[in-house]
Short mmCIF file of C-alpha atoms and ligand atoms in Angstrom, two decimals:
data_model
loop_
_atom_site.label_atom_id
_atom_site.label_comp_id
_atom_site.label_asym_id
_atom_site.label_seq_id
_atom_site.Cartn_x
_atom_site.Cartn_y
_atom_site.Cartn_z
CA MET Y 1 0.00 0.00 0.00
CA ASP Y 2 1.34 3.49 -0.87
CA LYS Y 3 2.45 5.32 2.23
CA ILE Y 4 3.85 8.57 3.62
CA VAL Y 5 6.42 8.32 6.39
CA ILE Y 6 6.62 10.93 9.16
CA LEU Y 7 10.03 11.33 10.84
CA ASP Y 8 9.32 12.10 14.48
CA TYR Y 9 11.20 15.10 15.84
CA GLY Y 10 8.91 15.23 18.85
CA SER Y 11 6.02 17.46 17.83
CA GLN Y 12 2.96 16.98 20.01
CA TYR Y 13 0.86 17.18 16.83
CA ASN Y 14 2.39 14.18 15.06
CA GLU Y 15 -0.47 11.85 15.85
CA ILE Y 16 -2.94 14.44 14.57
CA LEU Y 17 -0.87 14.73 11.38
CA LEU Y 18 -0.91 10.95 11.00
CA THR Y 19 -4.68 10.82 11.49
CA LYS Y 20 -5.28 13.66 8.99
CA LEU Y 21 -3.20 11.95 6.27
CA ARG Y 22 -5.10 8.71 6.85
CA GLU Y 23 -8.42 10.58 6.75
CA LEU Y 24 -7.32 11.78 3.31
CA GLY Y 25 -6.99 8.12 2.33
CA VAL Y 26 -3.23 7.61 2.58
CA TYR Y 27 -1.64 5.13 4.93
CA SER Y 28 0.99 6.91 6.99
CA LEU Y 29 3.23 5.96 9.85
CA ILE Y 30 5.51 7.70 12.32
CA VAL Y 31 9.12 6.51 12.59
CA PRO Y 32 11.91 7.65 14.95
CA LYS Y 33 13.94 10.66 13.79
CA THR Y 34 17.04 8.48 13.58
CA THR Y 35 15.51 6.36 10.79
CA THR Y 36 17.90 6.28 7.82
CA ALA Y 37 17.06 6.55 4.13
CA SER Y 38 17.79 2.85 3.61
CA LYS Y 39 15.42 1.88 6.46
CA ILE Y 40 12.72 4.05 4.88
CA LYS Y 41 13.28 2.26 1.57
CA GLU Y 42 12.78 -1.09 3.31
CA LEU Y 43 9.27 0.02 4.34
CA LYS Y 44 8.26 -0.39 0.67
CA ASP Y 45 5.91 1.81 -1.37
CA VAL Y 46 6.97 4.96 0.50
CA LYS Y 47 5.76 7.79 -1.74
CA GLY Y 48 6.63 10.76 0.47
CA VAL Y 49 8.49 11.76 3.64
CA ILE Y 50 7.54 14.40 6.20
CA LEU Y 51 10.07 15.80 8.68
CA SER Y 52 7.91 16.75 11.63
CA GLY Y 53 7.95 19.72 13.96
CA GLY Y 54 9.68 19.45 17.29
CA PRO Y 55 10.95 21.35 20.32
CA SER Y 56 14.67 21.43 19.46
CA ILE Y 57 16.47 24.61 18.48
CA ILE Y 58 18.66 24.21 15.44
CA GLY Y 59 21.05 27.01 16.41
CA GLU Y 60 21.81 25.31 19.73
CA GLU Y 61 22.15 21.86 18.20
CA VAL Y 62 24.68 23.15 15.69
CA LYS Y 63 26.57 25.04 18.40
CA ASN Y 64 26.70 22.03 20.74
CA ALA Y 65 27.67 19.46 18.13
CA PRO Y 66 28.88 21.23 14.97
CA ASP Y 67 29.91 17.99 13.24
CA SER Y 68 26.88 15.84 14.01
CA LYS Y 69 24.27 15.13 11.35
CA LEU Y 70 20.80 16.46 12.13
CA PHE Y 71 19.16 14.05 9.67
CA ASP Y 72 20.17 11.50 7.08
CA GLU Y 73 20.61 13.67 4.01
CA GLU Y 74 20.23 10.58 1.80
CA ILE Y 75 16.50 10.96 2.46
CA LEU Y 76 16.59 13.75 -0.13
CA ASN Y 77 17.93 11.23 -2.67
CA LEU Y 78 15.09 8.72 -2.25
CA ASN Y 79 13.35 10.27 -5.25
CA VAL Y 80 10.21 10.99 -3.28
CA PRO Y 81 8.83 14.40 -2.28
CA VAL Y 82 9.86 15.65 1.17
CA LEU Y 83 7.94 18.11 3.34
CA GLY Y 84 9.46 19.75 6.43
CA ILE Y 85 7.05 21.21 8.96
CA CYS Y 86 8.25 23.89 11.42
CA TYR Y 87 11.39 22.31 12.96
CA GLY Y 88 11.52 19.98 9.92
CA MET Y 89 11.49 23.04 7.67
CA GLU Y 90 14.36 24.58 9.63
CA LEU Y 91 16.37 21.38 9.27
CA LEU Y 92 15.95 21.53 5.50
CA ALA Y 93 16.64 25.28 5.36
CA HIS Y 94 19.84 24.74 7.35
CA HIS Y 95 20.81 21.90 5.02
CA PHE Y 96 20.33 24.14 1.96
CA GLY Y 97 22.60 26.78 3.50
CA ALA Y 98 20.05 29.32 4.79
CA LYS Y 99 20.61 31.12 8.08
CA VAL Y 100 18.44 29.91 10.97
CA THR Y 101 18.32 32.32 13.90
CA SER Y 102 16.94 31.32 17.28
CA VAL Y 103 14.19 33.26 18.95
CA LYS Y 104 14.04 32.55 22.67
CA ASP Y 105 10.42 33.43 23.26
CA ARG Y 106 8.46 30.61 21.56
CA GLU Y 107 4.82 31.51 21.12
CA PHE Y 108 2.20 29.58 19.20
CA ASP Y 109 0.16 32.30 17.54
CA LYS Y 110 -1.95 33.28 14.52
CA HIS Y 111 -0.20 34.93 11.56
CA VAL Y 112 -1.37 36.19 8.17
CA ILE Y 113 0.73 34.71 5.38
CA ARG Y 114 0.84 35.39 1.66
CA LEU Y 115 1.22 32.39 -0.61
CA SER Y 116 2.67 32.02 -4.04
CA ASN Y 117 0.10 29.90 -5.81
CA SER Y 118 2.56 28.86 -8.49
CA CYS Y 119 3.85 26.39 -5.88
CA PRO Y 120 1.98 23.04 -6.24
CA LEU Y 121 1.80 22.75 -2.45
CA PHE Y 122 -0.52 25.75 -2.44
CA PHE Y 123 -2.55 24.76 -5.49
CA ASN Y 124 -6.14 26.04 -5.13
CA LEU Y 125 -5.40 27.72 -1.78
CA ARG Y 126 -6.26 31.38 -1.22
CA ASP Y 127 -3.46 33.98 -1.71
CA GLU Y 128 -3.64 35.12 1.89
CA ILE Y 129 -4.51 32.89 4.82
CA VAL Y 130 -4.40 32.92 8.61
CA VAL Y 131 -2.40 30.09 10.16
CA TYR Y 132 -0.97 29.05 13.50
CA ILE Y 133 2.80 29.27 13.64
CA THR Y 134 5.20 28.83 16.50
CA LYS Y 135 7.23 32.00 16.57
CA SER Y 136 10.48 30.10 16.84
CA ASP Y 137 13.56 30.27 14.69
CA ARG Y 138 13.68 32.77 11.81
CA ILE Y 139 14.96 31.85 8.39
CA SER Y 140 16.98 34.29 6.30
CA ASP Y 141 19.75 34.44 3.69
CA ILE Y 142 18.03 31.76 1.67
CA PRO Y 143 20.22 30.74 -1.32
CA SER Y 144 18.88 31.65 -4.75
CA SER Y 145 18.47 27.97 -5.69
CA VAL Y 146 15.69 27.78 -3.10
CA GLN Y 147 12.41 29.51 -3.92
CA ILE Y 148 10.56 31.40 -1.18
CA VAL Y 149 6.88 30.51 -1.66
CA ALA Y 150 5.22 32.12 1.36
CA GLU Y 151 5.97 35.13 3.54
CA SER Y 152 4.55 36.89 6.53
CA SER Y 153 5.20 40.53 7.45
CA SER Y 154 5.88 39.50 11.05
CA LEU Y 155 8.10 36.46 10.40
CA GLY Y 156 9.63 36.88 6.94
CA PRO Y 157 9.90 33.75 4.75
CA VAL Y 158 7.63 30.99 6.08
CA ALA Y 159 7.74 28.44 3.25
CA PHE Y 160 10.15 27.39 0.52
CA ALA Y 161 10.45 24.92 -2.32
CA LYS Y 162 13.43 23.33 -4.03
CA ASP Y 163 12.58 20.73 -6.64
CA TYR Y 164 10.49 18.16 -4.73
CA VAL Y 165 11.53 19.38 -1.30
CA TYR Y 166 9.20 21.74 0.56
CA GLY Y 167 9.36 23.49 3.90
CA VAL Y 168 6.49 25.15 5.72
CA MET Y 169 6.73 26.90 9.06
CA ARG Y 170 3.03 26.45 9.83
CA HIS Y 171 1.45 23.29 11.24
CA PRO Y 172 -1.11 22.30 8.56
CA GLU Y 173 -2.43 19.51 10.79
CA VAL Y 174 -3.64 21.79 13.59
CA ASP Y 175 -7.39 22.45 13.74
CA GLY Y 176 -8.25 26.06 12.98
CA SER Y 177 -5.18 26.56 10.80
CA GLU Y 178 -6.75 27.67 7.51
CA GLU Y 179 -6.46 25.38 4.49
CA GLY Y 180 -4.22 22.93 6.31
CA ARG Y 181 -6.17 19.95 5.03
CA GLU Y 182 -5.93 21.26 1.45
CA LEU Y 183 -2.15 21.70 1.84
CA LEU Y 184 -1.77 18.09 3.02
CA SER Y 185 -4.01 16.93 0.20
CA ASN Y 186 -1.79 18.80 -2.30
CA PHE Y 187 1.30 17.12 -0.81
CA ILE Y 188 -0.38 13.73 -1.25
CA ASP Y 189 -1.05 14.60 -4.92
CA ILE Y 190 2.55 15.74 -5.41
CA CYS Y 191 3.65 12.37 -3.98
CA GLY Y 192 1.31 10.59 -6.40
CA CYS Y 193 -0.03 8.43 -3.58
CA LYS Y 194 -2.89 6.05 -4.25
CA LYS Y 195 -5.60 6.61 -1.64
CA GLU Y 196 -6.04 3.06 -0.46
CA TRP Y 197 -6.49 3.50 3.28
CA SER Y 198 -9.88 3.47 4.99
CA LEU Y 199 -11.10 2.10 8.31
CA GLU Y 200 -13.47 -0.22 6.43
CA ASN Y 201 -10.57 -1.71 4.44
CA PHE Y 202 -8.50 -1.89 7.60
CA LEU Y 203 -11.25 -3.83 9.39
CA GLU Y 204 -11.74 -6.27 6.56
CA ASN Y 205 -7.99 -6.93 6.20
CA LYS Y 206 -7.50 -7.21 9.96
CA ILE Y 207 -10.27 -9.79 10.31
CA ASN Y 208 -8.70 -11.90 7.55
CA GLU Y 209 -5.24 -11.49 9.06
CA ILE Y 210 -6.46 -12.65 12.49
CA LYS Y 211 -8.35 -15.61 11.01
CA GLU Y 212 -5.22 -16.69 9.18
CA GLU Y 213 -2.98 -16.35 12.22
CA VAL Y 214 -5.19 -17.69 15.00
CA LYS Y 215 -6.96 -20.47 13.05
CA ASP Y 216 -8.80 -22.64 15.62
CA GLU Y 217 -6.79 -21.56 18.65
CA LYS Y 218 -8.34 -19.75 21.62
CA VAL Y 219 -7.75 -16.10 22.59
CA ILE Y 220 -8.20 -14.43 25.97
CA LEU Y 221 -8.48 -10.65 26.24
CA GLY Y 222 -8.36 -8.47 29.36
CA LEU Y 223 -11.40 -6.21 29.16
CA SER Y 224 -10.88 -2.93 31.04
CA GLY Y 225 -14.16 -1.32 30.05
CA GLY Y 226 -12.43 1.37 28.02
CA ILE Y 227 -12.80 1.89 24.29
CA ASP Y 228 -9.47 0.30 23.29
CA SER Y 229 -10.01 -3.14 24.77
CA THR Y 230 -13.69 -3.07 23.75
CA VAL Y 231 -12.92 -2.36 20.08
CA ALA Y 232 -10.11 -4.96 20.13
CA ALA Y 233 -12.61 -7.51 21.52
CA LEU Y 234 -15.23 -6.68 18.85
CA ILE Y 235 -12.70 -7.12 16.02
CA LEU Y 236 -11.42 -10.40 17.45
CA HIS Y 237 -14.96 -11.64 17.89
CA LYS Y 238 -15.77 -10.89 14.25
CA ALA Y 239 -12.70 -12.92 13.26
CA ILE Y 240 -12.83 -15.93 15.59
CA GLY Y 241 -16.28 -15.89 17.22
CA ASP Y 242 -16.57 -18.01 20.35
CA ASN Y 243 -12.87 -18.81 20.42
CA LEU Y 244 -12.56 -15.41 22.13
CA THR Y 245 -13.09 -15.08 25.87
CA CYS Y 246 -12.85 -11.75 27.70
CA LEU Y 247 -11.74 -11.49 31.31
CA PHE Y 248 -12.60 -8.50 33.48
CA VAL Y 249 -10.47 -8.12 36.60
CA GLU Y 250 -12.35 -6.38 39.39
CA THR Y 251 -9.52 -4.62 41.21
CA GLY Y 252 -11.81 -2.84 43.67
CA LEU Y 253 -10.24 0.42 42.46
CA HIS Y 254 -13.14 1.51 40.26
CA ARG Y 255 -15.66 4.31 40.76
CA VAL Y 256 -19.20 3.79 42.10
CA ASN Y 257 -21.01 1.04 40.12
CA GLU Y 258 -18.36 1.22 37.42
CA ALA Y 259 -17.65 -2.50 37.20
CA SER Y 260 -21.32 -3.45 36.97
CA VAL Y 261 -22.02 -0.78 34.33
CA ILE Y 262 -19.08 -2.05 32.23
CA LEU Y 263 -20.18 -5.67 32.54
CA ASN Y 264 -23.88 -5.03 31.88
CA ARG Y 265 -23.20 -2.87 28.85
CA PHE Y 266 -20.80 -5.42 27.40
CA ARG Y 267 -23.22 -8.29 27.95
CA GLU Y 268 -26.09 -6.30 26.43
CA LYS Y 269 -24.16 -5.14 23.39
CA SER Y 270 -22.21 -8.24 22.47
CA LYS Y 271 -22.43 -12.01 22.59
CA ILE Y 272 -18.79 -12.33 23.61
CA GLN Y 273 -18.06 -14.74 26.46
CA LEU Y 274 -17.08 -12.80 29.56
CA ASP Y 275 -15.59 -13.97 32.85
CA VAL Y 276 -15.00 -11.86 35.95
CA ALA Y 277 -12.11 -12.17 38.41
CA ASP Y 278 -13.40 -10.54 41.57
CA GLU Y 279 -10.19 -9.80 43.45
CA GLY Y 280 -10.66 -6.40 45.10
CA GLU Y 281 -9.56 -7.72 48.48
CA LEU Y 282 -6.31 -9.11 47.10
CA PHE Y 283 -5.43 -5.77 45.46
CA LEU Y 284 -6.16 -3.91 48.69
CA ASN Y 285 -3.96 -6.30 50.69
CA ARG Y 286 -1.10 -5.90 48.27
CA LEU Y 287 -1.42 -2.11 48.45
CA LYS Y 288 -1.15 -2.07 52.24
CA GLY Y 289 1.59 0.36 53.31
CA VAL Y 290 2.41 1.40 49.73
CA VAL Y 291 2.76 5.16 49.44
CA ASP Y 292 5.00 5.81 46.44
CA PRO Y 293 2.91 6.31 43.26
CA GLU Y 294 5.20 4.30 40.97
CA GLU Y 295 5.32 1.51 43.55
CA LYS Y 296 1.50 1.55 43.59
CA ARG Y 297 1.46 1.17 39.81
CA LYS Y 298 3.93 -1.72 39.99
CA VAL Y 299 1.97 -3.52 42.71
CA ILE Y 300 -1.24 -3.16 40.70
CA VAL Y 301 0.34 -4.40 37.45
CA ASP Y 302 2.04 -7.36 39.18
CA THR Y 303 -1.16 -8.33 40.96
CA PHE Y 304 -3.14 -7.94 37.76
CA ILE Y 305 -0.78 -10.31 35.90
CA GLU Y 306 -0.92 -12.84 38.72
CA VAL Y 307 -4.73 -12.77 38.78
CA PHE Y 308 -4.95 -12.88 35.00
CA LYS Y 309 -2.67 -15.90 34.78
CA LYS Y 310 -4.58 -17.75 37.50
CA TYR Y 311 -8.00 -17.20 35.91
CA ALA Y 312 -6.83 -17.82 32.35
CA LYS Y 313 -5.50 -21.22 33.42
CA LYS Y 314 -8.77 -21.96 35.20
CA ILE Y 315 -11.15 -21.08 32.38
CA GLY Y 316 -9.52 -22.46 29.24
CA ASP Y 317 -6.55 -23.43 27.16
CA PHE Y 318 -5.52 -20.15 25.57
CA LYS Y 319 -2.68 -19.77 23.12
CA TYR Y 320 -3.12 -16.05 22.48
CA LEU Y 321 -3.55 -12.96 24.60
CA GLY Y 322 -5.51 -10.20 22.87
CA GLN Y 323 -4.64 -6.63 23.81
CA GLY Y 324 -6.08 -3.22 22.95
CA THR Y 325 -2.63 -1.73 22.39
CA LEU Y 326 -2.76 1.45 20.31
CA TYR Y 327 -0.25 2.83 17.85
CA THR Y 328 0.74 5.47 20.45
CA ASP Y 329 1.41 2.81 23.10
CA ILE Y 330 3.74 0.93 20.79
CA LYS Y 331 5.47 4.10 19.64
CA GLU Y 332 5.98 5.27 23.21
CA SER Y 333 7.19 1.98 24.65
CA LYS Y 334 9.55 1.21 21.75
CA TRP Y 335 11.03 4.67 21.76
CA GLY Y 336 11.58 4.85 25.47
CA GLY Y 337 8.50 6.76 26.64
CA LYS Y 338 5.73 5.85 29.09
CA SER Y 339 4.07 2.66 27.89
CA LYS Y 340 0.56 1.41 28.49
CA VAL Y 341 0.69 -0.39 31.78
CA ILE Y 342 -0.09 -3.95 30.80
CA SER Y 343 1.46 -3.99 27.36
CA GLY Y 344 4.91 -5.45 27.15
CA THR Y 345 4.02 -7.87 29.91
CA ALA Y 346 2.15 -10.36 27.76
CA GLU Y 347 5.21 -12.49 27.02
CA ASP Y 348 5.76 -12.84 30.76
CA ILE Y 349 2.35 -14.45 30.99
CA GLY Y 350 3.39 -17.04 28.42
CA PHE Y 351 0.94 -16.24 25.60
CA LYS Y 352 1.43 -15.22 22.02
CA ILE Y 353 0.22 -11.66 21.67
CA ILE Y 354 -2.40 -10.43 19.25
CA GLU Y 355 -3.02 -6.68 18.98
CA PRO Y 356 -5.86 -5.90 16.53
CA ILE Y 357 -5.67 -2.07 16.79
CA LYS Y 358 -1.94 -1.58 17.05
CA GLU Y 359 -1.82 0.46 13.79
CA LEU Y 360 -4.56 2.85 14.93
CA THR Y 361 -4.59 6.14 16.82
CA LYS Y 362 -7.13 6.92 19.54
CA ALA Y 363 -9.19 9.04 17.13
CA GLU Y 364 -9.33 6.15 14.66
CA VAL Y 365 -10.31 3.65 17.36
CA ARG Y 366 -13.19 5.95 18.34
CA GLU Y 367 -14.29 6.16 14.70
CA LEU Y 368 -14.02 2.40 14.30
CA GLY Y 369 -15.99 1.96 17.53
CA ARG Y 370 -18.82 3.99 15.96
CA LYS Y 371 -18.71 1.85 12.83
CA LEU Y 372 -18.90 -1.26 15.04
CA GLY Y 373 -22.07 0.08 16.69
CA LEU Y 374 -20.79 1.43 20.03
CA ASP Y 375 -22.90 4.26 21.38
CA GLU Y 376 -21.65 7.86 21.49
CA ALA Y 377 -21.80 8.12 25.30
CA PHE Y 378 -19.42 5.17 25.57
CA ILE Y 379 -17.10 6.46 22.85
CA LYS Y 380 -16.83 9.87 24.51
CA ARG Y 381 -16.43 8.41 28.00
CA GLN Y 382 -13.66 10.16 29.91
CA PRO Y 383 -10.35 8.29 30.18
CA PHE Y 384 -9.84 6.36 33.40
CA PRO Y 385 -6.28 5.37 34.36
CA PHE Y 386 -5.39 1.71 34.64
CA PRO Y 387 -4.33 1.99 38.34
CA GLY Y 388 -7.79 3.48 39.02
CA LEU Y 389 -8.56 5.31 42.23
CA ALA Y 390 -5.27 4.15 43.77
CA ILE Y 391 -3.47 7.07 42.10
CA ARG Y 392 -6.18 9.51 43.15
CA ILE Y 393 -5.55 8.79 46.83
CA ILE Y 394 -2.37 10.50 47.99
CA GLY Y 395 -0.62 8.15 50.38
CA GLU Y 396 -1.69 4.66 51.39
CA VAL Y 397 -4.85 3.20 49.84
CA THR Y 398 -7.35 1.85 52.37
CA LEU Y 399 -10.92 0.66 52.05
CA LEU Y 400 -12.16 3.64 54.06
CA LYS Y 401 -10.30 6.13 51.87
CA LEU Y 402 -11.61 4.40 48.74
CA GLU Y 403 -15.15 4.74 50.06
CA ILE Y 404 -14.69 8.44 50.89
CA LEU Y 405 -13.24 9.12 47.45
CA ARG Y 406 -15.97 7.16 45.67
CA GLU Y 407 -18.73 9.06 47.46
CA ALA Y 408 -17.16 12.47 46.82
CA ASN Y 409 -16.48 11.59 43.18
CA GLU Y 410 -20.05 10.41 42.70
CA ILE Y 411 -21.40 13.75 43.95
CA LEU Y 412 -19.17 15.62 41.48
CA SER Y 413 -20.31 13.29 38.66
CA GLN Y 414 -23.98 13.75 39.53
CA GLU Y 415 -23.64 17.53 39.47
CA VAL Y 416 -21.68 17.48 36.21
CA ARG Y 417 -24.39 15.33 34.61
CA LYS Y 418 -27.21 17.43 36.06
CA ASN Y 419 -25.64 20.55 34.53
CA HIS Y 420 -24.91 18.82 31.19
CA LEU Y 421 -21.21 19.58 31.39
CA GLU Y 422 -19.90 16.10 30.42
CA THR Y 423 -19.26 16.98 26.79
CA GLU Y 424 -17.25 20.07 27.72
CA LEU Y 425 -14.90 18.24 30.05
CA TYR Y 426 -12.11 15.91 29.02
CA GLN Y 427 -11.77 14.54 32.54
CA TYR Y 428 -13.27 15.42 35.91
CA PHE Y 429 -12.69 13.69 39.21
CA CYS Y 430 -12.01 14.05 42.91
CA VAL Y 431 -8.69 13.40 44.58
CA LEU Y 432 -8.34 12.46 48.23
CA THR Y 433 -5.37 14.54 49.35
CA ASN Y 434 -3.24 13.72 52.37
CA ILE Y 435 -4.07 17.05 54.00
CA ASP Y 436 -6.07 16.78 57.18
CA SER Y 437 -7.19 20.17 58.37
CA THR Y 438 -9.18 21.74 61.15
CA GLY Y 439 -12.92 21.97 60.96
CA VAL Y 440 -15.73 22.49 63.41
CA GLU Y 441 -18.51 20.06 64.22
CA GLY Y 442 -20.83 21.42 66.89
CA ASN Y 443 -18.50 22.69 69.58
CA ASN Y 444 -15.65 20.35 68.68
CA LYS Y 445 -12.61 20.86 66.54
CA ILE Y 446 -12.14 17.99 64.06
CA TYR Y 447 -9.30 17.04 61.77
CA TYR Y 448 -10.75 15.66 58.55
CA HIS Y 449 -9.66 15.04 55.00
CA THR Y 450 -9.42 17.53 52.12
CA ILE Y 451 -10.89 16.66 48.71
CA ALA Y 452 -9.45 18.32 45.62
CA ILE Y 453 -11.59 18.64 42.50
CA ARG Y 454 -9.80 18.31 39.16
CA ALA Y 455 -11.68 19.14 35.94
CA VAL Y 456 -9.93 19.81 32.65
CA THR Y 457 -10.59 20.54 29.01
CA SER Y 458 -8.24 18.96 26.50
CA ASN Y 459 -8.14 17.37 23.04
CA ASN Y 460 -5.76 14.56 23.70
CA GLY Y 461 -4.53 14.72 27.29
CA ILE Y 462 -1.16 16.15 26.23
CA ASN Y 463 -2.10 19.73 27.08
CA ALA Y 464 -4.99 20.57 29.34
CA ASP Y 465 -6.56 23.60 30.96
CA PHE Y 466 -8.58 23.72 34.15
CA TYR Y 467 -12.30 24.22 33.54
CA LYS Y 468 -13.78 27.58 34.51
CA PHE Y 469 -16.81 26.35 36.47
CA ASP Y 470 -19.47 28.76 37.58
CA MET Y 471 -18.80 29.58 41.25
CA ASN Y 472 -22.35 28.51 42.17
CA PHE Y 473 -21.61 25.07 40.73
CA LEU Y 474 -18.43 24.72 42.78
CA GLU Y 475 -20.19 25.96 45.89
CA ARG Y 476 -22.97 23.36 45.47
CA VAL Y 477 -20.51 20.50 44.93
CA SER Y 478 -18.41 21.58 47.89
CA ARG Y 479 -21.44 21.93 50.17
CA ARG Y 480 -22.76 18.53 49.17
CA ILE Y 481 -19.39 16.80 49.66
CA VAL Y 482 -18.78 18.20 53.16
CA ASN Y 483 -22.39 17.55 54.18
CA GLU Y 484 -22.78 14.09 52.68
CA VAL Y 485 -19.34 12.47 52.91
CA ARG Y 486 -18.26 11.57 56.42
CA GLY Y 487 -14.57 12.30 56.91
CA VAL Y 488 -14.29 15.34 54.62
CA ASN Y 489 -14.43 18.90 55.91
CA ARG Y 490 -12.68 20.85 53.14
CA VAL Y 491 -12.95 20.99 49.35
CA VAL Y 492 -10.49 22.81 47.08
CA TYR Y 493 -10.55 23.43 43.33
CA ASP Y 494 -7.39 22.90 41.29
CA ILE Y 495 -6.74 25.82 38.93
CA THR Y 496 -3.54 24.66 37.24
CA ALA Y 497 -3.06 23.83 33.57
CA LYS Y 498 -1.03 20.99 32.07
CA PRO Y 499 1.82 21.76 31.69
CA PRO Y 500 3.20 22.38 34.27
CA SER Y 501 0.82 20.13 36.26
CA THR Y 502 -0.26 16.72 35.07
CA ILE Y 503 -3.94 15.82 34.91
CA GLU Y 504 -3.68 13.12 37.57
CA TYR Y 505 -2.10 13.88 40.95
CA GLN Y 506 0.21 10.87 40.87
P1 XMP J 601 -1.27 12.87 33.16
O1 XMP J 601 -1.61 12.69 34.59
O2 XMP J 601 0.08 12.33 32.79
O3 XMP J 601 -2.32 11.98 32.37
O4 XMP J 601 -1.46 14.29 32.67
C1 XMP J 601 -2.55 11.99 30.98
C2 XMP J 601 -3.64 10.97 30.71
O5 XMP J 601 -3.16 9.65 31.04
C3 XMP J 601 -3.96 9.06 32.07
N1 XMP J 601 -3.04 8.35 32.97
C4 XMP J 601 -2.89 7.02 33.00
N2 XMP J 601 -3.51 6.06 32.29
N3 XMP J 601 -2.24 4.42 33.45
C5 XMP J 601 -3.19 4.74 32.54
O6 XMP J 601 -3.77 3.83 31.93
C6 XMP J 601 -1.57 5.34 34.19
O7 XMP J 601 -0.73 5.00 35.03
C7 XMP J 601 -1.92 6.70 33.94
N4 XMP J 601 -1.47 7.88 34.46
C8 XMP J 601 -2.19 8.87 33.84
C9 XMP J 601 -4.69 10.22 32.74
O8 XMP J 601 -5.91 9.82 33.34
C10 XMP J 601 -4.88 11.18 31.57
O9 XMP J 601 -6.00 10.83 30.79
#
């Protein structure tokens, strides 16, 4: 299948870029920035290369290591069009001998740019458009062999072309950046890519692939209740029917009624065999005395694997373990980032692994979920971390603290639902802090817990902003929590964005 390869220089928008190219019908994939031209060739049918944006500053890189190569220049000899975006553009400009000057104050802002529509990248685009550009390094002294094809009065040259190599300072993949989709579509045309990718084709091919691999063997899949494992289960079920069994591990770290809602919905919506490992007590015992957040995660993962192994042995003879690993999870774990908690552990359990959605991004899994008949409320459900409420309790996890947190969280959820705010919020939850503070109850002073409310807006969890609730809403939630939840006498609202804070507290 024809494809476009994205070299990853660390831009937070790379997954959006990947999804946009695929939406335009072209299979694309992200590879590490160190990938050489010969490795790209091995990927077969590569019709174009994109050098992505990224946080590095060319000037500093050159100063620190003047002799090191910033990219494999042989990529320009692959005889396929190359597009550099933002940092990728600067890399190419530097390679062609232009001057790249650092600007310390990096702001992502709107700029008006004028385009030369003789450049095929801008074919059918308006002459003047408004785009988002990171005010980063400036490009000047561009050699005459390189054609400047877009300029802005505030930034100077913002795009260039040299034969089949293009550089644009803007991020065409970012929503709200005018004509970004058209620019990507033009690049696809320049590459001469056949548009062979669609989720329908993907599904059909994946089902055949699984049938061929698994044959009559049995597969077990850990169902978490989230969209990834659910979509993975639905695809596997289409391929192998009753040879698939799902196992839900009740860790006791879920929110009010969460486990039963997950199980009932799954049983209603599918005919997939489902077993439940009810092991809340075991998880709580293992978490006794554990305070460090990473240690909590490790205890939960280890216990999960132990429980999974035990039940899998009990309920059948499984050769394969199905997992809802996403493209991002694989990319992050292979390239040294934070991996999805249970992926990478499958071999330890002694199964062969099967990952039906490992080529897909989160946005694509949601879209596929819709095509497979999942309802919108489920698809838009807020993310819930694998370690569950354990990382929303600062300090040791106890049954009492879990109950306090569940009750407080349920009040927040009820009020959010009542005020129809679910669709505006990416995530909202309570955290049981380890601050005990003074309160009054009758004539007595009491030292009770403090609940923090966290509610954020975000597109993908990478950046997030705190939600500006109406004060009356916060007052009502606070009043209800201190009145209705025994053990809480103070409620605070978290008003920090990510970055610098993370969404979760641990
Ligand atoms: P942070 O807290 O890093 O979270 O801003 C970003 C997103 O990831 C979720 N999250 C986790 N999910 N296991 C998970 O499965 C984890 O250990 C974990 N930690 C954070 C978090 O809920 C948010 O959606």
